[in-house]
Coordinates of C-alpha atoms and ligand atoms in Angstrom, one line a residue:
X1 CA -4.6 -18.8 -15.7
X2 CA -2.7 -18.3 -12.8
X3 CA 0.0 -15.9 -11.6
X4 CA 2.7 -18.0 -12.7
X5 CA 1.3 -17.9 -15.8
X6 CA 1.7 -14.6 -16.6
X7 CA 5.1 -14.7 -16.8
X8 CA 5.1 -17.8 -19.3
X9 CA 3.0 -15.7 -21.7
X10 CA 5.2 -12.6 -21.6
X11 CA 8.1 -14.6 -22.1
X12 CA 6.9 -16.1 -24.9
X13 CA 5.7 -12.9 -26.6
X14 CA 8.8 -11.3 -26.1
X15 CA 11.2 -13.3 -25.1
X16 CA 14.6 -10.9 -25.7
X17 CA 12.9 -8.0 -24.1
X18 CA 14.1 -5.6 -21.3
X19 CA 11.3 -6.8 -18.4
X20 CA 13.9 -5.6 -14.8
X21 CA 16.6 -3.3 -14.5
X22 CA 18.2 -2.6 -11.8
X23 CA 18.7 1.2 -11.6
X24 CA 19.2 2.2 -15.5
X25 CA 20.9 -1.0 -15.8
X26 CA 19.1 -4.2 -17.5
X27 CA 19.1 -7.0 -14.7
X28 CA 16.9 -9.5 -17.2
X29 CA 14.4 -10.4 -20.3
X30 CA 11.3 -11.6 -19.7
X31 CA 13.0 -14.7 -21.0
X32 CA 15.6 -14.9 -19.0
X33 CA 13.2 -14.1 -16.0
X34 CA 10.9 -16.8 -16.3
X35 CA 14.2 -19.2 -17.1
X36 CA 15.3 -18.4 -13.4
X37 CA 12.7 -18.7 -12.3
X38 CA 11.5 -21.7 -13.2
X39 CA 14.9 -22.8 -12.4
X40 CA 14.8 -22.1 -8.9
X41 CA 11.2 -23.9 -8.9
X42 CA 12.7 -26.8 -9.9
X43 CA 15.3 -26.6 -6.9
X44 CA 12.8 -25.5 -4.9
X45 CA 10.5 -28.9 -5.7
X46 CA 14.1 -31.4 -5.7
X47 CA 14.8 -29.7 -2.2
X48 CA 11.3 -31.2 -0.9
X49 CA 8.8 -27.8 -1.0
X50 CA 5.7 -28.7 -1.8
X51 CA 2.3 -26.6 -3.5
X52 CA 0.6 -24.4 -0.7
X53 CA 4.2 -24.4 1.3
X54 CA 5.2 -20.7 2.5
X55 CA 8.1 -19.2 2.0
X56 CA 9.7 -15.9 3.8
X57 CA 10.7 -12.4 1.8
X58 CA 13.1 -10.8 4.0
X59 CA 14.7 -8.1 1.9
X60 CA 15.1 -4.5 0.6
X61 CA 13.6 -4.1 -2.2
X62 CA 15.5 -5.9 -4.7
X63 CA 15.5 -7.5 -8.8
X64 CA 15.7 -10.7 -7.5
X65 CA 12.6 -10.0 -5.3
X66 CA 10.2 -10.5 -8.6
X67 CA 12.4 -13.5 -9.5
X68 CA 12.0 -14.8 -6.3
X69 CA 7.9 -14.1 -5.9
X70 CA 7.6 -16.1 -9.5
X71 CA 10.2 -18.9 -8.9
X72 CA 8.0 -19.3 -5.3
X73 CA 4.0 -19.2 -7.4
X74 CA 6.2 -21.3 -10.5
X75 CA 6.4 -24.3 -7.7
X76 CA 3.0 -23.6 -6.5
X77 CA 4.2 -22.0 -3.3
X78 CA 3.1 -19.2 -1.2
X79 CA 4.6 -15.9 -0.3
X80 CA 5.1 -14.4 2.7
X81 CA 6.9 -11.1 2.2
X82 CA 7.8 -9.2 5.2
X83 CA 8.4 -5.6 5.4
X84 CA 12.3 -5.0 5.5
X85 CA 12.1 -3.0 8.4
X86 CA 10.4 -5.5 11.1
X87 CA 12.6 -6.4 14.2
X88 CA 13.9 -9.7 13.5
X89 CA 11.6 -10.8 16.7
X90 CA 8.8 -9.8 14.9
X91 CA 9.9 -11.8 11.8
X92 CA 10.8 -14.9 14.0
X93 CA 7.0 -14.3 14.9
X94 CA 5.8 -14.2 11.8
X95 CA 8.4 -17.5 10.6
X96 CA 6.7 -19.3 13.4
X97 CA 2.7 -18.2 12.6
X98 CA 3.1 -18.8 8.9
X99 CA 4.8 -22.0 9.4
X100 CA 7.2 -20.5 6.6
X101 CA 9.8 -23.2 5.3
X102 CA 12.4 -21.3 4.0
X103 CA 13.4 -18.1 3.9
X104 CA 15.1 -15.2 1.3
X105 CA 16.8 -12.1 3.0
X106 CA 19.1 -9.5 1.6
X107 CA 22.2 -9.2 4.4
X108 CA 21.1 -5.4 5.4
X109 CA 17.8 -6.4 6.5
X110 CA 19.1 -9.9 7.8
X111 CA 22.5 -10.2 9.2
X112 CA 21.6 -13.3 11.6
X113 CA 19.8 -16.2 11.1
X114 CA 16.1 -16.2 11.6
X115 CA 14.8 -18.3 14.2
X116 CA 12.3 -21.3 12.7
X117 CA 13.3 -21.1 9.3
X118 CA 14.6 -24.4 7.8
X119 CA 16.8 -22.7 5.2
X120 CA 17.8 -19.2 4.9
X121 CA 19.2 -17.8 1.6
X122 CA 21.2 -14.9 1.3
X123 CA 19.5 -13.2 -2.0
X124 CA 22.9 -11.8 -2.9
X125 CA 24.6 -14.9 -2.6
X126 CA 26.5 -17.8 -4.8
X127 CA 23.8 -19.9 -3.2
X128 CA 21.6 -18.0 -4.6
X129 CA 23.1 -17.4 -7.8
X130 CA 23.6 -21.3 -8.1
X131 CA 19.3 -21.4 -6.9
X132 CA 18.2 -19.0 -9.4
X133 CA 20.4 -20.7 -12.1
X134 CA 18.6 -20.7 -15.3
X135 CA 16.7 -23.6 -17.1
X136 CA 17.7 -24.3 -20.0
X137 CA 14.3 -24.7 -21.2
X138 CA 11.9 -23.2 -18.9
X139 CA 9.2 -24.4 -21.1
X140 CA 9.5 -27.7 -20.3
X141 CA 9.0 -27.0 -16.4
X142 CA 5.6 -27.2 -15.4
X143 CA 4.0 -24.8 -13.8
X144 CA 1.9 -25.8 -10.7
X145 CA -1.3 -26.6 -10.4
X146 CA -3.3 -24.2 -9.2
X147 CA -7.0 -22.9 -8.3
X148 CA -8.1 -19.9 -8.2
X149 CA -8.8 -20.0 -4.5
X150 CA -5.3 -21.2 -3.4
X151 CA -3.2 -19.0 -1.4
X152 CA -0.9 -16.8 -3.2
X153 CA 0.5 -14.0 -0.6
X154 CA 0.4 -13.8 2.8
X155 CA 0.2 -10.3 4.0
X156 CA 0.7 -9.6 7.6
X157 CA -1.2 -6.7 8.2
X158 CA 0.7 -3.4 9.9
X159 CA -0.6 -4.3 13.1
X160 CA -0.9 -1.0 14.1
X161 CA -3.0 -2.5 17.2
X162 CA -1.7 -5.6 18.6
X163 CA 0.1 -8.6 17.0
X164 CA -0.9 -8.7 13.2
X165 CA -2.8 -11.2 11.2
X166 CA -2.1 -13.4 8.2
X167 CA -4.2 -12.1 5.4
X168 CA -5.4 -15.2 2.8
X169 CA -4.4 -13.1 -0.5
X170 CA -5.5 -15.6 -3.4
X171 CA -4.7 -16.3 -6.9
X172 CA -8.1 -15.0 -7.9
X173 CA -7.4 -11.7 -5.4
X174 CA -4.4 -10.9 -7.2
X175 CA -5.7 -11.3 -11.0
X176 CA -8.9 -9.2 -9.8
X177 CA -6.6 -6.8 -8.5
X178 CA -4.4 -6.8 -11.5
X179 CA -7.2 -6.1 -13.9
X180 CA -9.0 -3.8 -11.6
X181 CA -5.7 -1.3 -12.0
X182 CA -6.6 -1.5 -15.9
X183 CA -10.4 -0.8 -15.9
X184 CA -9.7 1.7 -12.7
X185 CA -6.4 3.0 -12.2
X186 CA -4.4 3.5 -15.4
X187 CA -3.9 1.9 -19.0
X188 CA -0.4 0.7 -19.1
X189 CA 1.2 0.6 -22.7
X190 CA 3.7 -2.2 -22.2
X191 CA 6.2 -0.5 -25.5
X192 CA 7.1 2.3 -23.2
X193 CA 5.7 1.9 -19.2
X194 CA 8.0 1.5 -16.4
X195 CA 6.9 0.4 -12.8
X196 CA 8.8 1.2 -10.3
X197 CA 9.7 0.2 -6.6
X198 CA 10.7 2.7 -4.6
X199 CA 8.1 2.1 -1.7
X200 CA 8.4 -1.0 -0.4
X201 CA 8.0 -4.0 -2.6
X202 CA 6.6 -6.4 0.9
X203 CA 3.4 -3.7 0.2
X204 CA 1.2 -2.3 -2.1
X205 CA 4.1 -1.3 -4.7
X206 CA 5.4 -5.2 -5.0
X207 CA 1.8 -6.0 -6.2
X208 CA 1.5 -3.7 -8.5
X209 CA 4.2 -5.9 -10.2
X210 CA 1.1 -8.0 -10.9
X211 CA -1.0 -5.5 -13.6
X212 CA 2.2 -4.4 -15.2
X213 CA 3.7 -8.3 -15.7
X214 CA -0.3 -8.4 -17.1
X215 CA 0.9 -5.6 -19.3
X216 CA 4.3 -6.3 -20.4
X217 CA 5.9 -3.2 -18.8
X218 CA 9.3 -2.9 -17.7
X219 CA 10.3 -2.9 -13.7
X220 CA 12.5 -0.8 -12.1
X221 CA 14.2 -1.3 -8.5
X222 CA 16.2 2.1 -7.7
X223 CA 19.3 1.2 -7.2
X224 CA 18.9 2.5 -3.5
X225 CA 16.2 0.0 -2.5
X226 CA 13.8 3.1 -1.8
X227 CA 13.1 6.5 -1.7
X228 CA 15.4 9.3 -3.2
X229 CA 13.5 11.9 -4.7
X230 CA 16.9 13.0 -7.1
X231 CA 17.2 9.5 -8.0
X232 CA 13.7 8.8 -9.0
X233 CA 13.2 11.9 -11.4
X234 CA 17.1 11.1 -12.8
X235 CA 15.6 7.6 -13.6
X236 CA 12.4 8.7 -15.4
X237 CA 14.5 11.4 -17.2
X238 CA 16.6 8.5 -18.2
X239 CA 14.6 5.5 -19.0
X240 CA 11.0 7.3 -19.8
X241 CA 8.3 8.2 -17.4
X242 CA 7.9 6.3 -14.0
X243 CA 4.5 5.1 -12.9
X244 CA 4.8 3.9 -9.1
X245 CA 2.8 3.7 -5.9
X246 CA 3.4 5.6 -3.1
X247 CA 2.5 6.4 0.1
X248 CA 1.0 10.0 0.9
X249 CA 4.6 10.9 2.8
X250 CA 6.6 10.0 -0.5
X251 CA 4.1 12.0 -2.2
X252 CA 5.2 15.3 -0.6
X253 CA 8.6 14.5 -0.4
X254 CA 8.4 14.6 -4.5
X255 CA 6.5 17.2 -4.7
X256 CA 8.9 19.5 -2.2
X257 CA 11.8 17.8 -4.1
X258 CA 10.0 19.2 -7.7
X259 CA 9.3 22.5 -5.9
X260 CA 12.9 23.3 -4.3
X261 CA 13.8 22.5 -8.1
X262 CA 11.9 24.5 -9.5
X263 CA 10.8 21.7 -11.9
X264 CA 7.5 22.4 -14.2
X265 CA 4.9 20.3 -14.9
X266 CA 6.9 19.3 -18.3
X267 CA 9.9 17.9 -16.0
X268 CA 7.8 16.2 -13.8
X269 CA 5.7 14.5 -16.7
X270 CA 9.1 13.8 -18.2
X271 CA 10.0 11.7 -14.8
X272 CA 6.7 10.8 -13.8
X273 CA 4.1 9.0 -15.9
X274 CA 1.3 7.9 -12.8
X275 CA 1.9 8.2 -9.5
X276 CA -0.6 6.1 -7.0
X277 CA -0.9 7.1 -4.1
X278 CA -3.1 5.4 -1.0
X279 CA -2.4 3.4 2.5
X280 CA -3.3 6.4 4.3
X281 CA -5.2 9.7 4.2
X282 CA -4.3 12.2 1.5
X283 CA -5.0 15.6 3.1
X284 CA -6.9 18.1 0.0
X285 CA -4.2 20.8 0.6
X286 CA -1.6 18.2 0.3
X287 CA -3.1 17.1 -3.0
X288 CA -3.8 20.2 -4.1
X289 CA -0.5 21.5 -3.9
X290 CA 1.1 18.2 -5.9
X291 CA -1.4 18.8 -8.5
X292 CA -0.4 22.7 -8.9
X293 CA 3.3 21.7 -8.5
X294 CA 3.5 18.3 -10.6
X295 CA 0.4 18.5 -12.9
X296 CA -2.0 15.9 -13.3
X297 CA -0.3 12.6 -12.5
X298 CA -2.0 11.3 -9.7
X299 CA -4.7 8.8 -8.9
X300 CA -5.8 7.3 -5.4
X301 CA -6.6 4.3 -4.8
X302 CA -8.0 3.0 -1.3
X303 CA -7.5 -0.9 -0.7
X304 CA -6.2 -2.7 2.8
X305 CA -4.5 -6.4 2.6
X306 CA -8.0 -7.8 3.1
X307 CA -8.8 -6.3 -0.2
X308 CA -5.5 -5.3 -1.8
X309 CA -5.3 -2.3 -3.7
X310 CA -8.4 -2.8 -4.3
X311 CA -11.4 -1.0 -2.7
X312 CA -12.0 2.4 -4.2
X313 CA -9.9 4.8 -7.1
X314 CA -10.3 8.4 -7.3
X315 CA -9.5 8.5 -11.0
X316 CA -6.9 11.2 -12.6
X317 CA -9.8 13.0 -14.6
X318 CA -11.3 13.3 -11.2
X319 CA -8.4 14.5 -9.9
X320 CA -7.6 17.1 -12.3
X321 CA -10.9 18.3 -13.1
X322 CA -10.5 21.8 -10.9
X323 CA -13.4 22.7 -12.1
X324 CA -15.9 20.4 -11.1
X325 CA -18.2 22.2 -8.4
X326 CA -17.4 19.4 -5.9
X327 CA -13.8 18.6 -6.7
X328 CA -12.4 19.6 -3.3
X329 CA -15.1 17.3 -1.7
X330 CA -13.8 15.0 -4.4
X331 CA -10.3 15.4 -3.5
X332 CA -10.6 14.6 -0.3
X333 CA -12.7 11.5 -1.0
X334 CA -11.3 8.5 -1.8
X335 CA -13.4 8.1 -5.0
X336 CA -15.8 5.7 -6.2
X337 CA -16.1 1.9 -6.0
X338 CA -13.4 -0.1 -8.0
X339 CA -14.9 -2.3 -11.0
X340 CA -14.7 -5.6 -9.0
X341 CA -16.2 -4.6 -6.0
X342 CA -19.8 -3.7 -4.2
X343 CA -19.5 -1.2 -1.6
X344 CA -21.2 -0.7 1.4
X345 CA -21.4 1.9 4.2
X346 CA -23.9 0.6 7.2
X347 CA -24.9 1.2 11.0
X348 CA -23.7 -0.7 14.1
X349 CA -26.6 -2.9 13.2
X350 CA -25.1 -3.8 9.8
X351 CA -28.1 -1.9 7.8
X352 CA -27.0 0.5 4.9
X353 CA -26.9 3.7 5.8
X354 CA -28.2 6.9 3.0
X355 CA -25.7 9.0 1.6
X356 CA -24.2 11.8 4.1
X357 CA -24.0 9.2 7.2
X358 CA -21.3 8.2 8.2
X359 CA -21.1 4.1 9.1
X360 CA -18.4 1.2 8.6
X361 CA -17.3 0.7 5.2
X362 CA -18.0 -2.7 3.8
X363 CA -16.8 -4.4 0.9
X364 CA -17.7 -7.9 -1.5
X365 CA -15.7 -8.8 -4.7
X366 CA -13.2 -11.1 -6.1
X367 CA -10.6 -9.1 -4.8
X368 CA -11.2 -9.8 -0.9
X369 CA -9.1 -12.3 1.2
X370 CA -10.1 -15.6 2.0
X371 CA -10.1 -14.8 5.6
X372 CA -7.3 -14.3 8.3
X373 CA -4.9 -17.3 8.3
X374 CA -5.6 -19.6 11.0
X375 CA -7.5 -17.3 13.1
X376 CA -11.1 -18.6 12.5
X377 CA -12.3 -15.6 15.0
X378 CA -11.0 -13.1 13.2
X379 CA -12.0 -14.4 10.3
X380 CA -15.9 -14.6 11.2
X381 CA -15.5 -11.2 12.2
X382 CA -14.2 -9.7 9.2
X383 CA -16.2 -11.7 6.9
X384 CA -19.6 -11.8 7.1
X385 CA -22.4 -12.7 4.3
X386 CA -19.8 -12.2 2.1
X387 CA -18.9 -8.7 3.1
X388 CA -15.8 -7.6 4.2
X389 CA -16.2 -5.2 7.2
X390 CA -12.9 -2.8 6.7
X391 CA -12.8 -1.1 10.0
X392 CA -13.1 2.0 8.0
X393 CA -15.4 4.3 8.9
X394 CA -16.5 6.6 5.5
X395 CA -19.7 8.2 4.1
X396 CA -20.9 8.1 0.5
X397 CA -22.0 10.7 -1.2
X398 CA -25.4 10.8 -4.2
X399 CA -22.2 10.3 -6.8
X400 CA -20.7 7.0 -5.0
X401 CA -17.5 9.3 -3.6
X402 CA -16.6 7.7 -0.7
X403 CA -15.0 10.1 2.4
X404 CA -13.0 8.1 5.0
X405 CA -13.7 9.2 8.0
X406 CA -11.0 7.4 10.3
X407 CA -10.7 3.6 11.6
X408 CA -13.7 2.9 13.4
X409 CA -11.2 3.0 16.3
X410 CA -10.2 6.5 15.9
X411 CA -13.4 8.1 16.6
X412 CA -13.6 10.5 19.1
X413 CA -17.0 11.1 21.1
X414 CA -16.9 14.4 22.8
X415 CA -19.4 15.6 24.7
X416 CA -21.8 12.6 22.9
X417 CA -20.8 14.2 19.6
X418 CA -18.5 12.2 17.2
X419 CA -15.5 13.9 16.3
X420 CA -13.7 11.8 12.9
X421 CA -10.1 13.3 13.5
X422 CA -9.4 13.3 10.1
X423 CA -12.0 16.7 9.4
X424 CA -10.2 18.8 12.2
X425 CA -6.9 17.2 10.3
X426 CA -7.8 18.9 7.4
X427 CA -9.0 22.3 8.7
X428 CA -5.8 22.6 10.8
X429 CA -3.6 22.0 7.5
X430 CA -4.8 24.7 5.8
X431 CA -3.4 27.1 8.8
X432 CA -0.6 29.1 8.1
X433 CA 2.8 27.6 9.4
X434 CA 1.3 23.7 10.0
X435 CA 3.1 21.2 8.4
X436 CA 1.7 17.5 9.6
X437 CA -0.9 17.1 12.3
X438 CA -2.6 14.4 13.9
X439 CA -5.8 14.4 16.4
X440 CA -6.8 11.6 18.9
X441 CA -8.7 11.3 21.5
X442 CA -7.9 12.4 24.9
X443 CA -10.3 11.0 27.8
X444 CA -11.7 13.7 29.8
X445 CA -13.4 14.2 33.0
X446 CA -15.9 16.6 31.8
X447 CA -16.6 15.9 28.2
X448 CA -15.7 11.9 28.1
X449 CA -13.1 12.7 25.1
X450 CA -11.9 15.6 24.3
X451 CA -9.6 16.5 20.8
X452 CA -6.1 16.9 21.1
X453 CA -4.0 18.3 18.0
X454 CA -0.1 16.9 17.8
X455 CA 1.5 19.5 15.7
X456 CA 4.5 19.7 13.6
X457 CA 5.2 23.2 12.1
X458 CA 6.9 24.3 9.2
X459 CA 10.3 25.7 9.4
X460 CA 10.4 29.2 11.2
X461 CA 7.1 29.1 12.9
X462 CA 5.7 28.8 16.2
X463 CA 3.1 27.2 17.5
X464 CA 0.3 29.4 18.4
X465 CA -3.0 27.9 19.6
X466 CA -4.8 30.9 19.8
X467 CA -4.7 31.3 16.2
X468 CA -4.9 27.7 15.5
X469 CA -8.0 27.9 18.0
X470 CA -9.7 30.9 16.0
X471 CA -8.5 29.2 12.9
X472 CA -10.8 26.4 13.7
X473 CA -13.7 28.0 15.0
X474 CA -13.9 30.3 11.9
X475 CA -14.4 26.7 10.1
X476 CA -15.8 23.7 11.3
X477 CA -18.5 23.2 14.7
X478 CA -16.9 24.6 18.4
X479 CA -16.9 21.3 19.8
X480 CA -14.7 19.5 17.1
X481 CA -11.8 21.8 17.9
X482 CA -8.9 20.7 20.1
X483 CA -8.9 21.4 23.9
X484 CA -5.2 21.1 23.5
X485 CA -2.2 21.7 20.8
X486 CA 1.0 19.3 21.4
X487 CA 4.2 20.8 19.3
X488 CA 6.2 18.2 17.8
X489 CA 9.4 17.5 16.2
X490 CA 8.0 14.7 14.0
X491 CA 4.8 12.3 13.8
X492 CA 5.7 8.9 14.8
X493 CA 4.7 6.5 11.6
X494 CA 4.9 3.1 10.9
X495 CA 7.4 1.8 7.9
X496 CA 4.7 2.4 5.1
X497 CA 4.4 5.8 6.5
X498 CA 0.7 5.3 8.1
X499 CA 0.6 7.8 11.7
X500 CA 0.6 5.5 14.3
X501 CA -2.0 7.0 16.3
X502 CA -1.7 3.9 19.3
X503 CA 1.4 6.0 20.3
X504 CA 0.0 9.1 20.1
X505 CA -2.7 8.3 22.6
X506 CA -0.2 6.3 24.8
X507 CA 2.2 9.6 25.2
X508 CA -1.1 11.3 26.4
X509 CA -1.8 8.5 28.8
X510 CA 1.8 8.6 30.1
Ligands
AMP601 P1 -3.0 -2.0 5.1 O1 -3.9 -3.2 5.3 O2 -1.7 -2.0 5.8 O3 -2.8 -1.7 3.6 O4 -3.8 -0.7 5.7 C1 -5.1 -0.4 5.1 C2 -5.7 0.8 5.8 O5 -5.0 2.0 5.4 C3 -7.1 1.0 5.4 O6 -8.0 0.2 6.1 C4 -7.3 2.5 5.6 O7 -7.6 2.7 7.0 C5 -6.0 3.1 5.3 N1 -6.0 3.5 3.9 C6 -5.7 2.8 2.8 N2 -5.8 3.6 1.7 C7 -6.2 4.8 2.1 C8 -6.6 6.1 1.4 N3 -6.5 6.2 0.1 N4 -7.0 7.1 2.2 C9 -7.0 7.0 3.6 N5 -6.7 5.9 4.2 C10 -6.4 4.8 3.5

């Protein structure tokens, strides 16, 4: 069974059936889906690509993007999708690393040509039209052969730090993580369930196409490309309940969209079946606002491209369970161990660590890369004996709830104490008038490092670091609180929303 295969068996259970839409309008069958693309396999195979070539995704997120990614695994090829927002430099880099042959771009993301590509298609084009024309028979096209280790996706990580690295995502990854979302994330009834992309498909919301292709579901691309919080809930309203992954940003933008409404928890369960949410930290007074605004339609899920989607889930029950006399430590865990995968938290000298201490997070399981693409270093340092050394720094608890702490990188050691950002993140949130905050590092003469709080308020307040300061010291040790409060207009974030912290420190340098 491979990706590719997927497709051929929905197809042939339901051939006539609704599988993409475009907006509330049907863009294709699963039959007439797997006829494109196995058309454009063909082409792709008469025009000289051959199994394990790469090919470049360019675009906003599109129908023709899930045509594309199965025409590409149909032929045996490998994807490289790339997220729409990259300066066309950075893609050239990314052409020229991944030796990418051809390339697929929408016209918004891609006005030029992109340097190193042999062949650049316009997604929106004749040429394409005339590329993803369908076979007559798409049956009688064979689908590559392919192992289970062979290279599926490369994923070029968000190189927060530095240039970024190929992930190896495999055929076997992507099935693990496709059934890992069924035993951990969700059931997915493919009579009624709708995925849908409004975060970027280049990311963790384009493989979730995987599970619900697994389940028969329908796929929706907004017809925006992305994120419009009136759009979304009109879709659900009109085509049934949405489930959809989303960064913690889009998160709150829903949930302040549902709240200026006025919308119940009935409206929001009629737009909204699941909403994942993951890529970066979920604050507990964030979540526990969504869940008193929204209801219970949430479930995290913790992954990184070296194990997509696929390291931890905080399930719904979890979630919801208000109750539970740990839930807030729960909710601002990232939950327990996925089905496919051994976790790990250990010491600088790689031995496990008991529950309560807080070391790197380590993870083995089908769902982990095959190692950084030609980068052999890199590789050997992420992958050793097996385990996957995340960069994550995270304590378990007796339960198996594992708390991220920050990237190992992110630590801040005042005074000899360690300082994880993210705990005076969360105190600072619950202060009256914060909206976003973020906490590096600042070096210091006297105490090494000391922690320095970039602050966005919410509209109509000030900033006032005497109260933030008692605020703090009311709640968590003297040391941990920030020396210094920076007001803000805005965090700067990457394109999946993640706080680029780099920059933070940098403004403190300069
Ligand atoms: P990426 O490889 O771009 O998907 O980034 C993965 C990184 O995002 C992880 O190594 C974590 O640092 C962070 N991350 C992912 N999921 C979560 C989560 N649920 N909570 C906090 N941080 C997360």
């Amino acid at each position: 069974m491979t990706l590719c295969h997927l497709l051929a068996r929905q197809a042939r259970l339901a051939p006539e059936r609704v599988a993409i839409l475009h907006g509330d309008a049907p863009w294709a069958s699963h039959g007439e889906w797997a006829a494109r693309s196995a058309g454009l396999a063909q082409r792709l195979r008469a025009e000289g690509l051959v199994p394990g070539d790469r090919v470049l995704l360019f675009m906003r997120n599109h129908p023709r993007y899930l045509e594309l990614l199965w025409g590409a695994w149909w032929a045996g090829l490998v994807v490289v999708p790339v997220n729409a927002k990259l300066h066309p430099a950075e893609v050239a880099w990314i052409v020229a690393d991944a030796g990418a042959r051809w390339g697929f771009v929408t016209r918004d993301v891609a006005p030029a040509p992109i340097d190193g590509l042999e062949r650049q298609v316009d997604a929106e084009s004749a040429e394409a039209d005339a590329l993803l024309a369908p076979a007559p028979d798409w049956r009688a096209v064979p689908i590559a052969e392919r192992q289970p280790d062979d290279l599926a996706w490369l994923f070029y990580t968000s190189g927060t730090t530095g240039r970024p690295k190929g992930v190896m995502i495999t055929q076997r990854n992507l099935m693990t993580m496709g059934l890992a979302y069924f035993s951990d994330v969700d059931a997915i009834d493919g009579a009624r369930d709708l995925m849908c992309y409004a975060a970027p498909m280049s990311h963790g919301c384009g493989l979730y196409a995987v599970p619900h292709l697994m389940g028969g579901a329908r796929h929706v691309v907004p017809a925006s490309g992305g994120v419009d919080p009136d759009e979304l809930f009109a879709l659900g309203r009109a085509l049934g309940p949405l489930s959809t992954f989303a960064a913690p940003t889009i998160v709150k933008r829903l949930v302040d969209h549902a709240q200026a409404r006025g919308l119940g928890h009935a409206d929001c369960a009629a737009a909204f079946k699941t909403i994942v949410y993951g890529g970066a930290p979920m604050y507990v007074a964030d979540m526990q606002r969504a869940l008193a605004v929204m209801g219970p339609r949430f479930v995290q899920i913790y992954g990184q491209g070296e194990t997509p989607m696929t390291a931890t889930a905080l399930a719904r029950h979890h979630i919801a369970d208000t109750t539970h006399p740990r839930h807030v430590e729960r909710l601002g865990s990232v939950g327990v161990a996925q089905t496919p995968v051994q976790l790990r938290v250990v010491g600088e000298d790689g031995r496990e660590l008991p529950a309560g201490e807080a070391g790197e997070v380590l993870v083995r399981g089908d769902s982990v890369m095959a190692g950084y693409w030609r980068n052999p270093e890199a590789s050997a340092a992420a992958l050793r004996d097996g385990w996957l050394w995340t960069g994550d720094v995270g304590c378990l608890d007796e339960d198996g709830f594992l708390t991220l702490k920050d990237r190992s990188k992110d630590l801040v050691i005042s005074g000899g104490s360690n300082v994880y950002p993210r705990e005076v993140e969360e105190v600072l949130l619950t202060a009256p008038g914060v909206a976003e905050v973020a906490c590096v590092g600042a070096p210091d003469a006297e105490w090494g490092e000391v922690v320095v709080a970039f602050v966005v308020t919410q509209p109509g307040h000030a900033l006032d670091p005497a109260a933030l300061d008692a605020h703090c010291l009311a709640r968590i040790a003297r040391f941990k609180r920030p020396k210094r409060y920076v007001l803000v207009q805005a965090l700067p974030k990457n394109h999946y929303g993640k706080v680029l912290k780099t920059e933070l420190r940098a403004r403190l340098r300069d």
